[in-house]
Each structure stands twice: as structure tokens, then as C-alpha cells.
Coordinates of C-alpha atoms in Angstrom, one line a residue:
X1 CA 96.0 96.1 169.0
X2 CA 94.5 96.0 165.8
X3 CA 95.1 99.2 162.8
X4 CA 92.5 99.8 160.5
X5 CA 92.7 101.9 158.0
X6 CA 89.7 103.9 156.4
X7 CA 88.2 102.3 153.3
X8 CA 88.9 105.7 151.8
X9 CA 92.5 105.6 151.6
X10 CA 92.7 101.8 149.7
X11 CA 91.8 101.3 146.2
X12 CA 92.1 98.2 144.2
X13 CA 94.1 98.3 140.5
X14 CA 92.4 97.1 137.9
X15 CA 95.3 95.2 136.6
X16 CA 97.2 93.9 139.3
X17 CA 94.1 93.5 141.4
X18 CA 96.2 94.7 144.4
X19 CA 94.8 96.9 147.0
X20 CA 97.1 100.1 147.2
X21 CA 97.2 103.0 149.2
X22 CA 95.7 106.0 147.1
X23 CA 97.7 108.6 148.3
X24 CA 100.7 106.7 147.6
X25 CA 100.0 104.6 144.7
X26 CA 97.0 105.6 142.7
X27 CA 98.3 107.2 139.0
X28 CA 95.5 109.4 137.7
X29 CA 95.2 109.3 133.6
X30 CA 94.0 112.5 131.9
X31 CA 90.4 111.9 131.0
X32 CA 90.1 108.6 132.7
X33 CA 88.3 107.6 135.7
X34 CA 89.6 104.1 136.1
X35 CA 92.7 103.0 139.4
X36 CA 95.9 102.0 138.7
X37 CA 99.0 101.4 140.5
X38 CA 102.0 103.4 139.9
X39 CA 103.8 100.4 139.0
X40 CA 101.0 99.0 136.3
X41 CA 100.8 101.9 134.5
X42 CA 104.7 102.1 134.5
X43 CA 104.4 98.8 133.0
X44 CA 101.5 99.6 130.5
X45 CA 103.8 102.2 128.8
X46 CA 106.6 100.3 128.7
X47 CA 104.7 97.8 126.7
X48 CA 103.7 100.0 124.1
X49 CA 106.9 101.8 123.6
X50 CA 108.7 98.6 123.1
X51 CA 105.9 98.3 120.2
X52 CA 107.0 101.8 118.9
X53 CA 103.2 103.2 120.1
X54 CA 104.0 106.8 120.9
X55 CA 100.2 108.1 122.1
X56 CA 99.3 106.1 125.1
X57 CA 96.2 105.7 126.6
X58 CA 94.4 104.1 129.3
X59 CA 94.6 100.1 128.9
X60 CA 90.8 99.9 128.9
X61 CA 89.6 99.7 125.1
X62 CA 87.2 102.1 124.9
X63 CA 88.2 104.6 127.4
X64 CA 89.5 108.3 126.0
X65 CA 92.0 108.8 128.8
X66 CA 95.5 109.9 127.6
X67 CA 99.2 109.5 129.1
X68 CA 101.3 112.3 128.4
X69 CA 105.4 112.2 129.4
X70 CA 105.1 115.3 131.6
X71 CA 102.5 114.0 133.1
X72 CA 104.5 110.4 133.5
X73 CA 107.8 111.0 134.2
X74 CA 107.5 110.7 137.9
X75 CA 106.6 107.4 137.8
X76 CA 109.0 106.1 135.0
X77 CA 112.2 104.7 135.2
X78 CA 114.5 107.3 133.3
X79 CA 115.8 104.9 130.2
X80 CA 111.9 104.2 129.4
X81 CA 111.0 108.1 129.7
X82 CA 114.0 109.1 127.3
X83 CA 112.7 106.0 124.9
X84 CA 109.2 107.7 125.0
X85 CA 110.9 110.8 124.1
X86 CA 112.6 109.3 121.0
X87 CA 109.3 107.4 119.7
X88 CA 107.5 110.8 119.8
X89 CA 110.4 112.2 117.8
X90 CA 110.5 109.0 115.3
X91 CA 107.0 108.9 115.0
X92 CA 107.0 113.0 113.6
X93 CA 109.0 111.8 110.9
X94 CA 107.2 111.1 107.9
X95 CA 107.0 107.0 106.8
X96 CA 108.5 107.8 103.5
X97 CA 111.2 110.2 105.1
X98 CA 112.6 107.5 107.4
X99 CA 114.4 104.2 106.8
X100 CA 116.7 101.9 108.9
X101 CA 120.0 100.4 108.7
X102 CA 118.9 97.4 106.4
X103 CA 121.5 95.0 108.9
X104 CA 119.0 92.6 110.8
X105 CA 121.0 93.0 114.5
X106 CA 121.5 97.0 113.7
X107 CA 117.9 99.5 114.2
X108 CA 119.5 102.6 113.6
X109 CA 117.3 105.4 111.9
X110 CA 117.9 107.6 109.2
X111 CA 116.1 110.0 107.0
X112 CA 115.6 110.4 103.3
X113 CA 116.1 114.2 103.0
X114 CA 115.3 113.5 99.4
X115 CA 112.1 111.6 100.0
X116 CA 109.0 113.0 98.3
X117 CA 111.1 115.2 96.1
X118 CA 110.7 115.2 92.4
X119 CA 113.3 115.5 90.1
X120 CA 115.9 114.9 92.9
X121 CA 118.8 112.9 92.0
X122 CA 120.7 110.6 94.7
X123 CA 124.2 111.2 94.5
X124 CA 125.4 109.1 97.3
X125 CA 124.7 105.7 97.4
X126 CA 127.1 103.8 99.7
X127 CA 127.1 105.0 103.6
X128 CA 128.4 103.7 106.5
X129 CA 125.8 103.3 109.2
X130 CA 126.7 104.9 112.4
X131 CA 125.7 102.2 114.6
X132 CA 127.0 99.3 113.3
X133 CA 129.6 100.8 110.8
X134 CA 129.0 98.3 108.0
X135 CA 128.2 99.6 104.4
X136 CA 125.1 100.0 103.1
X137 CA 123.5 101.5 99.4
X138 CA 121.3 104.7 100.0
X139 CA 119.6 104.0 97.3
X140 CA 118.7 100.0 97.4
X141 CA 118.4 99.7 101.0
X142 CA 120.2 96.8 101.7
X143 CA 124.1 96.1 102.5
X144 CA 126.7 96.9 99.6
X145 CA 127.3 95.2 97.0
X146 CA 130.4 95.4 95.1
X147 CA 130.5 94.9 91.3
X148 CA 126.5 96.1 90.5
X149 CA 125.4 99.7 90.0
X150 CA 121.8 100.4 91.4
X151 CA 119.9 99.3 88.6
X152 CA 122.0 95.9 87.7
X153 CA 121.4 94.7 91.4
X154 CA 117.8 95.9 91.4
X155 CA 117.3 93.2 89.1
X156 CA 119.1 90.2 90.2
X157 CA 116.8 87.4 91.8
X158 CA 116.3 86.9 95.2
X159 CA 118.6 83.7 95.0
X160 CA 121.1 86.0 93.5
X161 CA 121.2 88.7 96.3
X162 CA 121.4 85.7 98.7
X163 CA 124.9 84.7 97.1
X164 CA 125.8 88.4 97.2
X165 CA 125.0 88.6 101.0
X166 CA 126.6 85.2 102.0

């Protein structure tokens, strides 16, 4: 004996291509009238947050529709929801506040409290980064150099910071 199941109840993605059931699988976007899978669109913001893309929308180009987290976080695996959560934070932040640990296998964020200030004077120059606990200068952005103040290294060559790093 043959089961078939009304038309009504199957939908096809439109990036998979896979017919789904709609009452289990169909993710509605806000503002958006096109079918995906629970699993696609789980994808789709995956994708994007790996790109550091903290407003998500529907993967058609010219549609309006919106993800938001609430709205997601059924559907996400819990390390990619709390990622979302820190690219909304990180993306808040204002591009001259922030800056990263200038060591190329370390990400780790920080802010310039003094950014944008005038008048302000940087006291500290050499931290240890949290992350990776190597030393870097505040001030330069790049790993410490021993022997230079600020200025002095500022205008060493490129072949010259190379010897410094090495």
C-alpha cells in the first residue's frame, strides 16, 4: 500500500533543492517570502559570521528579509549562536576604537579607550595580549621591540622591522 502525502505539506528549498516537510523543516525569514530548510539557513549564517557579517539576511540579493538571533537560535548549533552574539557585540564597537593582537596565529580584540580623544597621551605602551601572552606595543601595533622608543621604530624600514621580528 502506497502513502501519499498532500502537496501541501512538501516544499522544495531553494538552495538545497530538496523537498522538505514544511511543518518540520521550512525556516520562515522576517520579511521574506522565499523556502528554506532548517539546515540551509543554518548554513547561510554560518557563512557570514565566519566573514564577521553581523546583519543577516535572506541569501536572495535583492530580497529585504532579515535574520535576527532570537528569531534563529532554535535552529543553530550553540557555538555559532554565541559567535553571532560576539560579531553583534564587535561590530558596536567603533573601527577606530578596536584593534587586534598584531600576532598573525592570535585574533584577540581589544579597544583603544583613548581612540578619538584629543590631547590624550598613551602611557602604556607594552602589553601582554591575553590570548596568546606574547608582548606587544599599544601604541605601534605590532610585537615589541626592545631597544626603540615609539618614534625611533616608527621610522625604521620595512627591511629593518623584518630583522627586529626574525
Amino acid at each position: 500500500m502506497e502513502i501519499t502525502i498532500p502537496k501541501c505539506d512538501i516544499f522544495t528549498c531553494d538552495i538545497c533543492v530538496d523537498e522538505k516537510f514544511a511543518t518540520n523543516d521550512m525556516f520562515k525569514i522576517l520579511g521574506c517570502n522565499h523556502s528554506y530548510c532548517k539546515n540551509c539557513i543554518a548554513k547561510h549564517i554560518s557563512s557570514k559570521l565566519q566573514e564577521n557579517i553581523s546583519r543577516i539576511s535572506c541569501p536572495v540579493t535583492s530580497c529585504n528579509g532579515q535574520m535576527e538571533p532570537h528569531n534563529c537560535r532554535s535552529i543553530l548549533p550553540n557555538d555559532v549562536f554565541v559567535r553571532w552574539g560576539d560579531v553583534l557585540c564587535e561590530s558596536m564597537i567603533l573601527e577606530y576604537e578596536k584593534f587586534y593582537c598584531p600576532f598573525k596565529d592570535c585574533s584577540a580584540l581589544f579597544i583603544d579607550e583613548c581612540a578619538g580623544v584629543e590631547n590624550m597621551v598613551v602611557v602604556i605602551t607594552q602589553l601582554k595580549c591575553p590570548e596568546c601572552k606574547r608582548l606587544f606595543c599599544a601604541k605601534c601595533k605590532v610585537p615589541w621591540y626592545s631597544g626603540f622608543v615609539c618614534e625611533e621604530f616608527q621610522k625604521l624600514n620595512k627591511d629593518d622591522e623584518r630583522e627586529i621580528e626574525g
